Amino acid sequence: NHPPVRGVALDTNQAQIAMRHVPDYPGRAAKIFGKLAQENISVDMIIQSQRSRLMDQIPSRDIAFTVSRNDAELTEKILQNLLPEIGAQDILLDEDIAKVSLVGAGMVGNPGVAAKMFSALAQQQINIQMITTSEIKISCVVAKSQGERALQIIHEGFDLGNY
Amino acid sequence: NHPPVRGVALDTNQAQIAMRHVPDYPGRAAKIFGKLAQENISVDMIIQSQRSRLMDQIPSRDIAFTVSRNDAELTEKILQNLLPEIGAQDILLDEDIAKVSLVGAGMVGNPGVAAKMFSALAQQQINIQMITTSEIKISCVVAKSQGERALQIIHEGFDLGNY
Ligand SMILES: C[C@@H](O)[C@H](N)C(=O)O
Ligand SMILES: C[C@@H](O)[C@H](N)C(=O)O
């Protein structure tokens, strides 16, 4: 069995926002999240990954993050206003999401825990959209309609209780 | 002050690997991390973000993750062998990184904690490469040579002890 894994949680109260092609220079992330903090918007997952290039040779990155559904519209508005100053390409809002998380301890040192979670989802043809990990939580964003099924099959796959 | 924030940690023993343009269909993530687990490779951060499109209309995503430096070469080899089966574009290895993390509790519900960390780095012209967050940890990947300075300025910015 998997001693480090203790439970699985489903959160269907989040919306995902991405600011695409943020010029990859110091200060942009600070400006974006500083503005959101000013408006008292709590951010859950922040995901910034690989660099990509714009047509005019400016290195850039996409910054994606989640907020509660109630804050989605305001967040999108704030980011739209910030777009010219940041120099990013556009804002994408996706409310059709659910976040399913494996909860435990010391999961990082355990090869195979993440793979097992991803396999359980794959076997049900559930596409994994976003992934973040920490020692205590592995979170996958899936389509909202697949949230409940994702919860159930991870539950079964790891023989777990709910969180 | 910031009661949810307790310390800052620097990890200079990681390397970053990305598999770019992984076709965005169920089972790819499971295959990649299943293979790494089989080889007993421990993965720390896994970051999968926004969808992008290939020239031939196949939706894809970049999957980036970190492993210990000792595992970097083997990981790259494994992924290179997996490339045709996955159908991804290429593998990028970046060993010139340091991971600096703000450690605390309940940080998610605290707008401004992440923004403050990003600002501290921005003020020193330290570019933030990758970002992941959880309730207990906000991690930024920066260039390896900037790791120590990043640790120090976050330390000062939050008036903290080390982890
Ligand atoms: C893209 C954005 O994160 C930028 N690298 C910054 O440091 O603010
Ligand atoms: C890209 C990859 O994560 C894919 N979406 C999967 O579910 O495996």
Coordinates of C-alpha atoms and ligand atoms in Angstrom, one line a residue:
Chain A
N1 CA 0.0 0.0 0.0
H2 CA 1.0 3.7 0.0
P3 CA 1.6 5.0 3.5
P4 CA 2.4 8.5 2.2
V5 CA -1.1 8.9 0.6
R6 CA -3.9 9.7 3.0
G7 CA -6.9 11.0 1.0
V8 CA -8.3 12.6 -2.1
A9 CA -10.1 15.9 -2.4
L10 CA -12.2 17.4 -5.1
D11 CA -12.6 21.2 -5.5
T12 CA -15.3 22.3 -8.0
N13 CA -15.3 25.9 -6.8
Q14 CA -12.4 27.2 -8.8
A15 CA -11.9 28.9 -12.2
Q16 CA -8.7 29.0 -14.1
I17 CA -7.2 32.1 -15.7
A18 CA -4.1 32.4 -17.8
M19 CA -2.3 35.4 -19.0
R20 CA -0.5 34.3 -22.2
H21 CA 2.9 35.4 -23.5
V22 CA 3.9 37.5 -20.5
P23 CA 7.3 39.0 -21.5
D24 CA 9.8 37.1 -19.5
Y25 CA 11.5 39.9 -17.6
P26 CA 11.7 40.6 -13.9
G27 CA 8.7 42.3 -12.4
R28 CA 5.9 41.1 -14.5
A29 CA 4.7 38.3 -12.1
A30 CA 5.1 40.8 -9.2
K31 CA 2.9 43.3 -11.0
I32 CA 0.1 40.8 -11.8
F33 CA -0.2 39.2 -8.4
G34 CA 0.4 42.5 -6.6
K35 CA -2.6 43.9 -8.5
L36 CA -4.8 40.9 -7.6
A37 CA -3.7 41.2 -3.9
Q38 CA -4.7 44.9 -3.9
E39 CA -8.2 43.8 -5.0
N40 CA -8.1 41.2 -2.2
I41 CA -8.4 38.2 -4.6
S42 CA -7.1 34.9 -3.2
V43 CA -5.1 32.8 -5.6
D44 CA -4.9 29.1 -5.2
M45 CA -2.6 27.3 -7.7
I46 CA -0.1 29.5 -9.6
I47 CA 1.6 27.7 -12.5
Q48 CA 4.3 29.1 -14.6
S49 CA 6.3 26.8 -16.8
Q50 CA 8.4 26.8 -19.9
R51 CA 9.5 29.7 -21.9
S52 CA 8.1 30.3 -25.3
R53 CA 8.9 32.9 -28.0
L54 CA 6.7 35.6 -29.6
M55 CA 6.8 36.4 -33.3
D56 CA 9.1 39.4 -32.6
Q57 CA 11.7 37.5 -30.6
I58 CA 10.6 38.5 -27.1
P59 CA 11.0 35.6 -24.7
S60 CA 7.7 35.0 -22.8
R61 CA 5.9 32.6 -20.5
D62 CA 2.3 31.8 -19.8
I63 CA 1.2 32.3 -16.3
A64 CA -1.9 30.3 -15.2
F65 CA -3.6 30.4 -11.9
T66 CA -6.9 29.5 -10.2
V67 CA -9.3 31.7 -8.2
S68 CA -12.6 30.9 -6.6
R69 CA -15.5 31.1 -9.1
N70 CA -16.9 34.2 -7.4
D71 CA -13.7 36.1 -8.2
A72 CA -13.4 34.9 -11.8
E73 CA -15.2 37.8 -13.6
L74 CA -13.4 40.5 -11.5
T75 CA -10.1 38.8 -12.0
E76 CA -10.5 38.7 -15.8
K77 CA -11.4 42.4 -15.8
I78 CA -8.4 43.3 -13.7
L79 CA -6.1 41.4 -16.0
Q80 CA -7.7 42.8 -19.1
N81 CA -6.9 46.3 -17.8
L82 CA -3.4 45.2 -17.0
L83 CA -2.7 43.7 -20.4
P84 CA -1.2 46.7 -22.1
E85 CA 1.1 47.5 -19.2
I86 CA 2.3 43.9 -18.9
G87 CA 2.7 43.5 -22.7
A88 CA 1.1 40.1 -22.7
Q89 CA -0.9 38.6 -25.5
D90 CA -4.3 37.8 -24.0
I91 CA -6.3 36.5 -21.1
L92 CA -8.0 33.0 -21.1
L93 CA -10.7 32.2 -18.6
D94 CA -11.8 28.6 -18.2
E95 CA -14.6 28.0 -15.7
D96 CA -15.2 24.4 -16.9
I97 CA -12.7 22.9 -14.5
A98 CA -12.4 20.8 -11.3
K99 CA -9.3 20.3 -9.2
V100 CA -8.7 16.8 -7.9
S101 CA -5.9 16.4 -5.4
L102 CA -4.1 13.5 -3.8
V103 CA -3.3 14.4 -0.2
G104 CA -0.6 12.9 1.9
A105 CA 2.9 13.5 3.3
G106 CA 6.4 12.9 1.9
M107 CA 4.9 12.1 -1.5
V108 CA 7.8 13.8 -3.4
G109 CA 10.3 11.1 -2.3
N110 CA 8.0 8.4 -3.6
P111 CA 8.4 7.7 -7.2
G112 CA 5.2 6.2 -8.6
V113 CA 2.7 8.0 -6.5
A114 CA 2.1 10.7 -9.1
A115 CA 2.3 8.1 -11.9
K116 CA -0.3 6.0 -10.2
M117 CA -2.7 9.0 -9.9
F118 CA -2.1 9.9 -13.6
S119 CA -2.7 6.2 -14.6
A120 CA -6.0 6.0 -12.7
L121 CA -7.2 9.1 -14.6
A122 CA -5.9 7.9 -18.0
Q123 CA -7.6 4.5 -17.6
Q124 CA -10.9 6.4 -17.5
Q125 CA -9.9 8.5 -20.5
I126 CA -9.8 11.6 -18.2
N127 CA -7.5 14.2 -19.8
I128 CA -5.2 15.9 -17.3
Q129 CA -5.1 19.7 -18.0
M130 CA -2.8 21.2 -15.4
I131 CA -0.6 19.6 -12.8
T132 CA 1.1 21.0 -9.7
T133 CA 2.8 19.0 -7.0
S134 CA 4.2 19.5 -3.5
E135 CA 5.2 17.1 -0.7
I136 CA 1.7 17.1 0.7
K137 CA -0.4 17.4 -2.4
I138 CA -0.5 16.3 -6.1
S139 CA -3.2 18.3 -7.9
C140 CA -4.6 17.8 -11.4
V141 CA -7.1 20.0 -13.1
V142 CA -9.6 18.2 -15.2
A143 CA -12.8 19.1 -17.0
K144 CA -15.5 20.0 -14.5
S145 CA -17.9 17.2 -15.7
Q146 CA -15.2 14.7 -15.0
G147 CA -14.4 15.8 -11.5
E148 CA -16.7 13.4 -9.6
R149 CA -15.5 10.4 -11.7
A150 CA -11.9 11.5 -11.2
L151 CA -12.4 11.6 -7.4
Q152 CA -14.0 8.2 -7.4
I153 CA -11.4 6.4 -9.5
I154 CA -8.5 7.8 -7.5
H155 CA -10.3 6.9 -4.3
E156 CA -10.6 3.3 -5.6
G157 CA -7.1 3.2 -7.1
F158 CA -5.5 4.1 -3.8
D159 CA -8.1 2.5 -1.6
L160 CA -8.7 5.8 0.3
G161 CA -11.0 7.9 2.4
N162 CA -12.2 11.3 1.3
Y163 CA -10.9 14.7 2.5
Chain B
N1 CA 3.9 41.0 9.7
H2 CA 3.0 37.8 7.9
P3 CA 2.0 35.1 10.4
P4 CA 1.4 32.5 7.7
V5 CA 5.0 32.7 6.5
R6 CA 7.6 30.9 8.6
G7 CA 10.8 30.5 6.6
V8 CA 12.6 30.4 3.3
A9 CA 14.5 27.5 1.8
L10 CA 17.0 27.2 -1.0
D11 CA 17.6 24.0 -3.0
T12 CA 20.5 24.0 -5.4
N13 CA 20.5 20.3 -5.9
Q14 CA 17.9 20.1 -8.6
A15 CA 17.9 20.0 -12.4
Q16 CA 14.9 20.9 -14.5
I17 CA 13.7 18.8 -17.4
A18 CA 10.9 19.6 -19.8
M19 CA 9.2 17.4 -22.4
R20 CA 7.8 19.8 -25.0
H21 CA 4.7 19.5 -27.0
V22 CA 3.3 16.3 -25.4
P23 CA 0.2 15.5 -27.4
D24 CA -2.7 16.5 -25.0
Y25 CA -4.4 13.1 -24.8
P26 CA -5.1 10.9 -21.8
G27 CA -2.3 8.5 -20.8
R28 CA 0.8 10.5 -21.8
A29 CA 1.6 11.9 -18.4
A30 CA 1.0 8.5 -16.9
K31 CA 3.4 6.9 -19.3
I32 CA 6.2 9.5 -18.7
F33 CA 6.0 9.4 -14.9
G34 CA 5.4 5.6 -14.8
K35 CA 8.6 5.1 -16.7
L36 CA 10.6 7.4 -14.3
A37 CA 9.1 5.6 -11.3
Q38 CA 10.1 2.2 -12.8
E39 CA 13.7 3.6 -12.9
N40 CA 13.2 4.7 -9.3
I41 CA 13.7 8.4 -10.1
S42 CA 12.1 10.8 -7.5
V43 CA 10.5 13.8 -9.0
D44 CA 10.1 17.0 -7.0
M45 CA 8.0 19.7 -8.8
I46 CA 5.8 18.7 -11.7
I47 CA 4.4 21.6 -13.7
Q48 CA 2.0 21.3 -16.5
S49 CA 0.3 24.4 -17.7
Q50 CA -1.5 25.8 -20.8
R51 CA -2.3 24.0 -23.9
S52 CA -0.4 25.0 -27.1
R53 CA -0.8 23.9 -30.7
L54 CA 1.6 22.1 -33.0
M55 CA 1.9 22.9 -36.7
D56 CA -0.3 20.0 -37.6
Q57 CA -3.2 21.0 -35.3
I58 CA -2.5 18.5 -32.5
P59 CA -3.2 20.1 -29.1
S60 CA -0.2 19.7 -26.8
R61 CA 1.3 20.7 -23.5
D62 CA 4.8 21.1 -22.2
I63 CA 5.4 19.0 -19.1
A64 CA 8.3 20.3 -16.9
F65 CA 9.6 18.8 -13.7
T66 CA 12.6 18.7 -11.5
V67 CA 14.8 15.8 -10.3
S68 CA 18.0 15.7 -8.2
R69 CA 21.1 16.6 -10.2
N70 CA 22.4 13.1 -9.8
D71 CA 19.4 11.8 -11.8
A72 CA 19.4 14.4 -14.5
E73 CA 21.5 12.5 -17.1
L74 CA 19.6 9.3 -16.7
T75 CA 16.3 11.1 -16.7
E76 CA 17.2 12.8 -20.0
K77 CA 18.2 9.5 -21.5
I78 CA 14.9 7.8 -20.4
L79 CA 12.9 10.6 -21.9
Q80 CA 14.8 10.6 -25.2
N81 CA 14.0 6.9 -25.6
L82 CA 10.4 7.6 -24.8
L83 CA 10.1 10.5 -27.2
P84 CA 8.8 8.6 -30.3
E85 CA 6.2 6.7 -28.3
I86 CA 4.9 9.8 -26.6
G87 CA 5.0 11.8 -29.8
A88 CA 6.5 14.9 -28.1
Q89 CA 8.7 17.4 -29.8
D90 CA 11.9 17.4 -27.7
I91 CA 13.5 17.2 -24.3
L92 CA 15.1 20.3 -22.6
L93 CA 17.5 19.8 -19.7
D94 CA 18.4 22.8 -17.6
E95 CA 20.9 22.3 -14.8
D96 CA 21.5 26.0 -14.2
I97 CA 18.7 26.4 -11.7
A98 CA 18.0 26.9 -8.0
K99 CA 14.7 26.5 -6.3
V100 CA 13.8 29.1 -3.7
S101 CA 10.8 28.4 -1.6
L102 CA 8.7 30.4 0.9
V103 CA 7.5 28.1 3.6
G104 CA 4.5 28.6 5.8
A105 CA 0.9 27.6 6.4
G106 CA -2.4 28.8 5.0
M107 CA -0.6 30.9 2.5
V108 CA -3.2 30.3 -0.2
G109 CA -5.8 32.3 1.6
N110 CA -3.4 35.2 1.9
P111 CA -3.5 37.5 -1.1
G112 CA -0.2 39.3 -1.3
V113 CA 2.2 36.7 0.1
A114 CA 3.1 35.4 -3.4
A115 CA 3.1 39.0 -4.8
K116 CA 5.5 40.1 -2.0
M117 CA 7.9 37.2 -2.8
F118 CA 7.8 38.0 -6.5
S119 CA 8.4 41.7 -5.8
A120 CA 11.4 41.0 -3.6
L121 CA 12.9 39.0 -6.5
A122 CA 11.9 41.6 -9.1
Q123 CA 13.6 44.4 -7.1
Q124 CA 16.9 42.6 -7.5
Q125 CA 16.3 42.0 -11.2
I126 CA 16.0 38.2 -10.5
N127 CA 14.0 36.6 -13.3
I128 CA 11.4 34.1 -12.1
Q129 CA 11.5 31.0 -14.4
M130 CA 9.0 28.6 -13.0
I131 CA 6.4 28.9 -10.2
T132 CA 4.4 26.4 -8.2
T133 CA 2.3 27.0 -5.1
S134 CA 0.6 25.1 -2.4
E135 CA -0.8 26.1 1.0
I136 CA 2.5 25.4 2.7
K137 CA 5.0 26.4 0.0
I138 CA 5.5 29.0 -2.8
S139 CA 8.4 27.9 -5.0
C140 CA 10.2 29.9 -7.7
V141 CA 12.9 28.5 -9.9
V142 CA 15.6 31.1 -10.7
A143 CA 19.1 30.9 -12.3
K144 CA 21.5 28.9 -10.2
S145 CA 23.9 31.9 -9.8
Q146 CA 21.0 33.9 -8.3
G147 CA 19.9 31.4 -5.8
E148 CA 21.9 32.7 -2.8
R149 CA 20.8 36.3 -3.4
A150 CA 17.2 35.2 -3.9
L151 CA 17.3 33.5 -0.5
Q152 CA 18.8 36.5 1.2
I153 CA 16.4 39.1 -0.2
I154 CA 13.3 37.0 0.6
H155 CA 14.7 36.4 4.0
E156 CA 15.1 40.2 4.5
G157 CA 11.8 41.0 2.8
F158 CA 9.8 38.8 5.1
D159 CA 12.1 39.2 8.2
L160 CA 12.6 35.5 8.5
G161 CA 14.6 32.5 9.7
N162 CA 16.1 29.9 7.3
Y163 CA 14.7 26.4 6.8
Ligands
LIG1 C1 7.1 35.8 -16.6 C2 7.4 36.5 -15.3 O1 7.2 35.5 -14.3 C3 8.8 37.0 -15.2 N1 9.8 36.0 -15.4 C4 9.0 37.7 -13.8 O2 10.0 37.4 -13.2 O3 8.2 38.4 -13.4
LIG2 C1 -0.3 16.2 -21.6 C2 -0.8 15.1 -20.8 O1 -0.7 15.4 -19.4 C3 -2.2 14.6 -21.1 N1 -3.1 15.6 -20.9 C4 -2.5 13.4 -20.1 O2 -3.5 13.4 -19.5 O3 -1.7 12.5 -20.0

